[in-house]
Short mmCIF file of N, CA and C in Angstrom, two decimals:
data_model
loop_
_atom_site.label_atom_id
_atom_site.label_comp_id
_atom_site.label_asym_id
_atom_site.label_seq_id
_atom_site.Cartn_x
_atom_site.Cartn_y
_atom_site.Cartn_z
N MET A 18 -28.91 -8.54 -64.26
CA MET A 18 -28.20 -8.39 -63.01
C MET A 18 -28.40 -6.97 -62.53
N MET A 19 -28.94 -6.84 -61.36
CA MET A 19 -29.17 -5.53 -60.83
C MET A 19 -28.64 -5.49 -59.41
N ALA A 20 -27.81 -4.51 -59.15
CA ALA A 20 -27.22 -4.40 -57.83
C ALA A 20 -28.17 -3.64 -56.92
N THR A 21 -28.28 -4.08 -55.69
CA THR A 21 -29.12 -3.37 -54.74
C THR A 21 -28.23 -2.65 -53.74
N ALA A 22 -28.66 -1.47 -53.36
CA ALA A 22 -27.89 -0.69 -52.40
C ALA A 22 -28.20 -1.18 -51.00
N SER A 23 -27.19 -1.28 -50.19
CA SER A 23 -27.39 -1.68 -48.81
C SER A 23 -26.73 -0.65 -47.90
N ALA A 24 -27.08 -0.71 -46.65
CA ALA A 24 -26.56 0.27 -45.70
C ALA A 24 -25.06 0.09 -45.50
N ALA A 25 -24.57 -1.13 -45.68
CA ALA A 25 -23.15 -1.39 -45.46
C ALA A 25 -22.36 -1.38 -46.77
N ALA A 26 -22.93 -0.79 -47.81
CA ALA A 26 -22.24 -0.79 -49.10
C ALA A 26 -21.00 0.10 -49.03
N ALA A 27 -19.97 -0.33 -49.71
CA ALA A 27 -18.72 0.43 -49.75
C ALA A 27 -18.93 1.68 -50.60
N PRO A 28 -18.26 2.78 -50.28
CA PRO A 28 -18.45 3.99 -51.06
C PRO A 28 -17.93 3.87 -52.49
N ALA A 29 -17.08 2.92 -52.76
CA ALA A 29 -16.51 2.77 -54.10
C ALA A 29 -17.14 1.56 -54.80
N ASP A 30 -18.48 1.48 -54.79
CA ASP A 30 -19.15 0.37 -55.46
C ASP A 30 -18.83 0.40 -56.95
N ALA A 31 -18.80 -0.77 -57.53
CA ALA A 31 -18.50 -0.87 -58.96
C ALA A 31 -19.69 -0.42 -59.78
N CYS A 32 -19.41 0.11 -60.95
CA CYS A 32 -20.45 0.52 -61.88
C CYS A 32 -20.33 -0.37 -63.11
N TYR A 33 -21.44 -0.88 -63.58
CA TYR A 33 -21.42 -1.82 -64.69
C TYR A 33 -22.19 -1.28 -65.87
N MET A 34 -21.74 -1.63 -67.06
CA MET A 34 -22.46 -1.35 -68.29
C MET A 34 -22.57 -2.67 -69.02
N LEU A 35 -23.78 -3.09 -69.32
CA LEU A 35 -23.99 -4.38 -69.95
C LEU A 35 -24.11 -4.22 -71.45
N ILE A 36 -23.38 -5.03 -72.18
CA ILE A 36 -23.49 -5.10 -73.63
C ILE A 36 -23.92 -6.52 -73.94
N HIS A 37 -25.08 -6.64 -74.52
CA HIS A 37 -25.62 -7.96 -74.81
C HIS A 37 -25.14 -8.42 -76.17
N PRO A 38 -24.25 -9.42 -76.21
CA PRO A 38 -23.80 -9.92 -77.51
C PRO A 38 -24.91 -10.75 -78.15
N ARG A 39 -25.03 -10.63 -79.45
CA ARG A 39 -26.02 -11.41 -80.16
C ARG A 39 -25.50 -12.83 -80.32
N LEU A 40 -26.22 -13.77 -79.75
CA LEU A 40 -25.77 -15.16 -79.78
C LEU A 40 -26.04 -15.82 -81.13
N ASP A 41 -27.00 -15.29 -81.89
CA ASP A 41 -27.32 -15.91 -83.17
C ASP A 41 -26.32 -15.54 -84.26
N ALA A 42 -25.58 -14.47 -84.07
CA ALA A 42 -24.62 -14.04 -85.08
C ALA A 42 -23.26 -14.68 -84.82
N GLU A 43 -22.57 -15.00 -85.88
CA GLU A 43 -21.25 -15.56 -85.73
C GLU A 43 -20.25 -14.43 -85.48
N THR A 44 -19.11 -14.77 -84.97
CA THR A 44 -18.08 -13.77 -84.68
C THR A 44 -17.52 -13.24 -86.00
N PRO A 45 -17.57 -11.91 -86.20
CA PRO A 45 -17.06 -11.36 -87.46
C PRO A 45 -15.54 -11.45 -87.53
N GLN A 46 -15.04 -11.48 -88.73
CA GLN A 46 -13.60 -11.56 -88.91
C GLN A 46 -12.99 -10.18 -88.71
N GLN A 47 -11.66 -10.16 -88.52
CA GLN A 47 -10.93 -8.92 -88.29
C GLN A 47 -11.12 -7.94 -89.45
N GLN A 48 -11.09 -8.43 -90.67
CA GLN A 48 -11.22 -7.55 -91.83
C GLN A 48 -12.59 -6.89 -91.89
N THR A 49 -13.62 -7.62 -91.54
CA THR A 49 -14.97 -7.05 -91.52
C THR A 49 -15.07 -5.96 -90.46
N LEU A 50 -14.52 -6.23 -89.30
CA LEU A 50 -14.54 -5.23 -88.23
C LEU A 50 -13.74 -3.99 -88.63
N LYS A 51 -12.58 -4.19 -89.23
CA LYS A 51 -11.77 -3.05 -89.69
C LYS A 51 -12.53 -2.21 -90.70
N ARG A 52 -13.18 -2.87 -91.65
CA ARG A 52 -13.93 -2.15 -92.67
C ARG A 52 -15.09 -1.36 -92.06
N ASN A 53 -15.78 -1.98 -91.11
CA ASN A 53 -16.90 -1.29 -90.45
C ASN A 53 -16.43 -0.11 -89.61
N LEU A 54 -15.28 -0.26 -88.98
CA LEU A 54 -14.74 0.85 -88.18
C LEU A 54 -14.23 1.98 -89.06
N GLU A 55 -13.70 1.66 -90.22
CA GLU A 55 -13.14 2.68 -91.11
C GLU A 55 -14.21 3.45 -91.87
N ARG A 56 -15.12 2.72 -92.52
CA ARG A 56 -16.01 3.37 -93.47
C ARG A 56 -17.46 3.39 -93.06
N GLY A 57 -17.79 2.87 -91.93
CA GLY A 57 -19.19 2.78 -91.55
C GLY A 57 -19.75 4.08 -91.00
N THR A 58 -21.06 4.13 -90.90
CA THR A 58 -21.72 5.25 -90.24
C THR A 58 -21.52 5.09 -88.74
N ASP A 59 -22.03 6.06 -87.98
CA ASP A 59 -21.86 5.97 -86.52
C ASP A 59 -22.56 4.74 -85.96
N ALA A 60 -23.70 4.38 -86.50
CA ALA A 60 -24.41 3.19 -86.02
C ALA A 60 -23.63 1.92 -86.32
N ILE A 61 -23.03 1.85 -87.50
CA ILE A 61 -22.24 0.67 -87.87
C ILE A 61 -20.97 0.61 -87.03
N LYS A 62 -20.35 1.76 -86.78
CA LYS A 62 -19.15 1.79 -85.92
C LYS A 62 -19.51 1.35 -84.50
N ALA A 63 -20.66 1.79 -84.00
CA ALA A 63 -21.07 1.39 -82.65
C ALA A 63 -21.29 -0.11 -82.57
N GLU A 64 -21.93 -0.67 -83.59
CA GLU A 64 -22.14 -2.12 -83.63
C GLU A 64 -20.81 -2.88 -83.66
N ALA A 65 -19.89 -2.40 -84.49
CA ALA A 65 -18.59 -3.06 -84.59
C ALA A 65 -17.82 -2.93 -83.27
N LEU A 66 -17.89 -1.77 -82.64
CA LEU A 66 -17.19 -1.57 -81.37
C LEU A 66 -17.79 -2.45 -80.28
N GLN A 67 -19.10 -2.62 -80.28
CA GLN A 67 -19.73 -3.54 -79.33
C GLN A 67 -19.24 -4.96 -79.54
N GLN A 68 -19.11 -5.36 -80.80
CA GLN A 68 -18.61 -6.71 -81.08
C GLN A 68 -17.16 -6.87 -80.64
N VAL A 69 -16.36 -5.82 -80.80
CA VAL A 69 -14.96 -5.88 -80.36
C VAL A 69 -14.90 -5.98 -78.84
N ILE A 70 -15.71 -5.19 -78.14
CA ILE A 70 -15.72 -5.21 -76.68
C ILE A 70 -16.16 -6.58 -76.18
N ALA A 71 -17.26 -7.10 -76.74
CA ALA A 71 -17.75 -8.41 -76.31
C ALA A 71 -16.73 -9.50 -76.60
N GLY A 72 -16.08 -9.43 -77.76
CA GLY A 72 -15.06 -10.42 -78.09
C GLY A 72 -13.86 -10.33 -77.18
N THR A 73 -13.44 -9.12 -76.86
CA THR A 73 -12.30 -8.93 -75.96
C THR A 73 -12.62 -9.49 -74.57
N LEU A 74 -13.84 -9.25 -74.10
CA LEU A 74 -14.22 -9.77 -72.79
C LEU A 74 -14.32 -11.29 -72.79
N GLN A 75 -14.56 -11.89 -73.95
CA GLN A 75 -14.64 -13.34 -74.05
C GLN A 75 -13.28 -13.97 -74.36
N GLY A 76 -12.23 -13.15 -74.43
CA GLY A 76 -10.89 -13.68 -74.59
C GLY A 76 -10.35 -13.68 -76.00
N GLU A 77 -11.07 -13.09 -76.95
CA GLU A 77 -10.57 -13.03 -78.32
C GLU A 77 -9.49 -11.96 -78.43
N ASN A 78 -8.59 -12.15 -79.38
CA ASN A 78 -7.48 -11.22 -79.56
C ASN A 78 -7.84 -10.21 -80.65
N HIS A 79 -8.06 -8.96 -80.24
CA HIS A 79 -8.39 -7.88 -81.17
C HIS A 79 -7.34 -6.77 -81.10
N GLU A 80 -6.10 -7.13 -80.85
CA GLU A 80 -5.06 -6.12 -80.69
C GLU A 80 -4.79 -5.35 -81.98
N GLN A 81 -5.03 -5.97 -83.14
CA GLN A 81 -4.78 -5.29 -84.41
C GLN A 81 -5.78 -4.17 -84.66
N LEU A 82 -6.90 -4.18 -83.95
CA LEU A 82 -7.93 -3.18 -84.17
C LEU A 82 -7.72 -1.91 -83.35
N LEU A 83 -6.74 -1.91 -82.45
CA LEU A 83 -6.55 -0.77 -81.56
C LEU A 83 -6.27 0.52 -82.34
N MET A 84 -5.36 0.48 -83.31
CA MET A 84 -5.06 1.69 -84.09
C MET A 84 -6.23 2.11 -84.96
N HIS A 85 -7.00 1.16 -85.46
CA HIS A 85 -8.18 1.52 -86.24
C HIS A 85 -9.21 2.23 -85.37
N ILE A 86 -9.37 1.76 -84.16
CA ILE A 86 -10.31 2.40 -83.25
C ILE A 86 -9.82 3.80 -82.89
N ILE A 87 -8.53 3.95 -82.66
CA ILE A 87 -7.98 5.27 -82.34
C ILE A 87 -8.14 6.21 -83.53
N ARG A 88 -7.86 5.75 -84.73
CA ARG A 88 -7.90 6.62 -85.91
C ARG A 88 -9.30 6.96 -86.38
N PHE A 89 -10.23 6.00 -86.34
CA PHE A 89 -11.51 6.20 -87.00
C PHE A 89 -12.69 6.37 -86.05
N VAL A 90 -12.58 5.92 -84.82
CA VAL A 90 -13.71 6.01 -83.89
C VAL A 90 -13.49 7.12 -82.87
N MET A 91 -12.26 7.31 -82.43
CA MET A 91 -11.98 8.27 -81.38
C MET A 91 -12.33 9.72 -81.74
N PRO A 92 -12.16 10.19 -82.99
CA PRO A 92 -12.49 11.59 -83.29
C PRO A 92 -13.99 11.89 -83.39
N THR A 93 -14.86 10.97 -83.08
CA THR A 93 -16.29 11.16 -83.26
C THR A 93 -16.87 12.13 -82.24
N ARG A 94 -18.03 12.67 -82.58
CA ARG A 94 -18.78 13.52 -81.66
C ARG A 94 -20.03 12.81 -81.14
N ASN A 95 -20.24 11.59 -81.57
CA ASN A 95 -21.39 10.81 -81.18
C ASN A 95 -21.24 10.35 -79.73
N LYS A 96 -22.26 10.63 -78.90
CA LYS A 96 -22.17 10.30 -77.48
C LYS A 96 -22.19 8.80 -77.22
N THR A 97 -22.93 8.06 -78.03
CA THR A 97 -22.96 6.61 -77.87
C THR A 97 -21.59 6.00 -78.13
N LEU A 98 -20.93 6.49 -79.18
CA LEU A 98 -19.58 6.00 -79.48
C LEU A 98 -18.60 6.41 -78.38
N LYS A 99 -18.76 7.62 -77.84
CA LYS A 99 -17.88 8.04 -76.74
C LYS A 99 -18.03 7.12 -75.54
N LYS A 100 -19.27 6.74 -75.21
CA LYS A 100 -19.50 5.82 -74.09
C LYS A 100 -18.85 4.46 -74.36
N LEU A 101 -19.04 3.97 -75.57
CA LEU A 101 -18.45 2.68 -75.92
C LEU A 101 -16.93 2.75 -75.92
N LEU A 102 -16.38 3.89 -76.35
CA LEU A 102 -14.92 4.04 -76.32
C LEU A 102 -14.39 3.98 -74.89
N LEU A 103 -15.07 4.65 -73.98
CA LEU A 103 -14.63 4.62 -72.58
C LEU A 103 -14.67 3.20 -72.03
N LEU A 104 -15.69 2.45 -72.42
CA LEU A 104 -15.74 1.05 -71.99
C LEU A 104 -14.63 0.24 -72.64
N TYR A 105 -14.37 0.52 -73.92
CA TYR A 105 -13.30 -0.20 -74.61
C TYR A 105 -11.94 0.10 -73.98
N TRP A 106 -11.71 1.35 -73.56
CA TRP A 106 -10.42 1.70 -72.95
C TRP A 106 -10.21 0.91 -71.67
N GLU A 107 -11.30 0.51 -71.01
CA GLU A 107 -11.15 -0.30 -69.79
C GLU A 107 -10.73 -1.73 -70.10
N VAL A 108 -11.25 -2.29 -71.18
CA VAL A 108 -11.03 -3.72 -71.43
C VAL A 108 -9.92 -4.01 -72.43
N CYS A 109 -9.47 -3.01 -73.17
CA CYS A 109 -8.44 -3.29 -74.18
C CYS A 109 -7.09 -3.56 -73.51
N PRO A 110 -6.27 -4.40 -74.13
CA PRO A 110 -4.95 -4.67 -73.56
C PRO A 110 -4.04 -3.45 -73.69
N LYS A 111 -3.44 -3.05 -72.59
CA LYS A 111 -2.61 -1.86 -72.57
C LYS A 111 -1.12 -2.16 -72.53
N HIS A 112 -0.79 -3.43 -72.37
CA HIS A 112 0.60 -3.85 -72.29
C HIS A 112 0.94 -4.81 -73.42
N ALA A 113 2.17 -4.73 -73.90
CA ALA A 113 2.65 -5.64 -74.93
C ALA A 113 2.95 -7.00 -74.31
N ALA A 114 3.32 -7.95 -75.13
CA ALA A 114 3.59 -9.31 -74.65
C ALA A 114 4.75 -9.35 -73.67
N ASP A 115 5.70 -8.43 -73.82
CA ASP A 115 6.85 -8.42 -72.91
C ASP A 115 6.59 -7.64 -71.62
N GLY A 116 5.39 -7.11 -71.45
CA GLY A 116 5.03 -6.42 -70.21
C GLY A 116 5.21 -4.92 -70.25
N THR A 117 5.73 -4.37 -71.33
CA THR A 117 5.90 -2.92 -71.43
C THR A 117 4.60 -2.28 -71.91
N LEU A 118 4.45 -1.02 -71.59
CA LEU A 118 3.27 -0.28 -71.98
C LEU A 118 3.28 -0.03 -73.49
N LYS A 119 2.15 -0.23 -74.14
CA LYS A 119 2.07 -0.02 -75.59
C LYS A 119 2.19 1.47 -75.91
N GLN A 120 2.72 1.78 -77.07
CA GLN A 120 2.87 3.16 -77.51
C GLN A 120 1.51 3.82 -77.75
N GLU A 121 0.52 3.05 -78.14
CA GLU A 121 -0.81 3.59 -78.41
C GLU A 121 -1.47 4.15 -77.15
N THR A 122 -1.02 3.71 -75.99
CA THR A 122 -1.59 4.18 -74.73
C THR A 122 -1.38 5.68 -74.56
N ILE A 123 -0.29 6.20 -75.09
CA ILE A 123 -0.05 7.64 -75.02
C ILE A 123 -1.12 8.39 -75.81
N LEU A 124 -1.51 7.86 -76.96
CA LEU A 124 -2.58 8.47 -77.75
C LEU A 124 -3.91 8.45 -77.01
N ILE A 125 -4.16 7.35 -76.30
CA ILE A 125 -5.39 7.23 -75.53
C ILE A 125 -5.41 8.26 -74.40
N CYS A 126 -4.29 8.40 -73.70
CA CYS A 126 -4.20 9.38 -72.60
C CYS A 126 -4.39 10.80 -73.13
N ASN A 127 -3.83 11.09 -74.28
CA ASN A 127 -3.99 12.42 -74.88
C ASN A 127 -5.45 12.66 -75.25
N ALA A 128 -6.12 11.65 -75.78
CA ALA A 128 -7.54 11.80 -76.13
C ALA A 128 -8.39 12.02 -74.88
N LEU A 129 -8.09 11.31 -73.81
CA LEU A 129 -8.82 11.51 -72.56
C LEU A 129 -8.60 12.91 -72.01
N ARG A 130 -7.38 13.41 -72.12
CA ARG A 130 -7.07 14.77 -71.69
C ARG A 130 -7.85 15.79 -72.51
N ASN A 131 -7.92 15.56 -73.83
CA ASN A 131 -8.70 16.46 -74.69
C ASN A 131 -10.19 16.42 -74.36
N ASP A 132 -10.69 15.24 -74.03
CA ASP A 132 -12.11 15.13 -73.65
C ASP A 132 -12.39 15.83 -72.33
N LEU A 133 -11.41 15.88 -71.44
CA LEU A 133 -11.59 16.61 -70.18
C LEU A 133 -11.64 18.12 -70.41
N GLN A 134 -11.07 18.58 -71.53
CA GLN A 134 -11.08 20.00 -71.86
C GLN A 134 -12.13 20.34 -72.92
N HIS A 135 -12.99 19.40 -73.24
CA HIS A 135 -13.98 19.58 -74.30
C HIS A 135 -15.04 20.62 -73.88
N PRO A 136 -15.54 21.42 -74.81
CA PRO A 136 -16.56 22.41 -74.45
C PRO A 136 -17.91 21.80 -74.06
N ASN A 137 -18.19 20.56 -74.50
CA ASN A 137 -19.44 19.89 -74.17
C ASN A 137 -19.35 19.34 -72.74
N GLU A 138 -20.29 19.77 -71.92
CA GLU A 138 -20.28 19.37 -70.51
C GLU A 138 -20.49 17.87 -70.34
N TYR A 139 -21.31 17.27 -71.20
CA TYR A 139 -21.57 15.84 -71.11
C TYR A 139 -20.29 15.03 -71.33
N ILE A 140 -19.52 15.41 -72.34
CA ILE A 140 -18.28 14.68 -72.64
C ILE A 140 -17.28 14.85 -71.52
N ARG A 141 -17.17 16.07 -70.99
CA ARG A 141 -16.25 16.28 -69.86
C ARG A 141 -16.68 15.44 -68.66
N GLY A 142 -17.97 15.43 -68.36
CA GLY A 142 -18.46 14.69 -67.20
C GLY A 142 -18.30 13.19 -67.34
N SER A 143 -18.62 12.65 -68.51
CA SER A 143 -18.49 11.20 -68.68
C SER A 143 -17.02 10.77 -68.66
N THR A 144 -16.13 11.60 -69.19
CA THR A 144 -14.71 11.27 -69.15
C THR A 144 -14.19 11.34 -67.71
N LEU A 145 -14.61 12.35 -66.99
CA LEU A 145 -14.20 12.49 -65.59
C LEU A 145 -14.71 11.32 -64.75
N ARG A 146 -15.92 10.90 -65.02
CA ARG A 146 -16.47 9.75 -64.30
C ARG A 146 -15.68 8.49 -64.63
N PHE A 147 -15.29 8.35 -65.89
CA PHE A 147 -14.49 7.20 -66.29
C PHE A 147 -13.16 7.17 -65.55
N LEU A 148 -12.51 8.32 -65.45
CA LEU A 148 -11.21 8.39 -64.79
C LEU A 148 -11.35 8.18 -63.30
#
């Protein structure tokens, strides 16, 4: 899917990032994803985060993984993981079942604030673009 620019395009056109889920692989269980997010290398964490994002977009419930992602993926310096995190922050559920804002959202906002003050210009720019 490729969007074409037109003369009448709105100034706030949507920006898309495509993550191609592997159709030949079965959906991993929560414990496998938790283990990969906790102890994996950056490449394994990126793969697990892609699976979480794809599953969330397909309607699977990955709410138990939110704290694992905050604790083990968010402190990374890897740019690929930072990009995936920004995409995950868009699709993850931010409200509890009763409609109130989750407590973890405060941690996410604090991390975004820290990324806006990061010495690396790329991280500041990508976070600003996300916001």
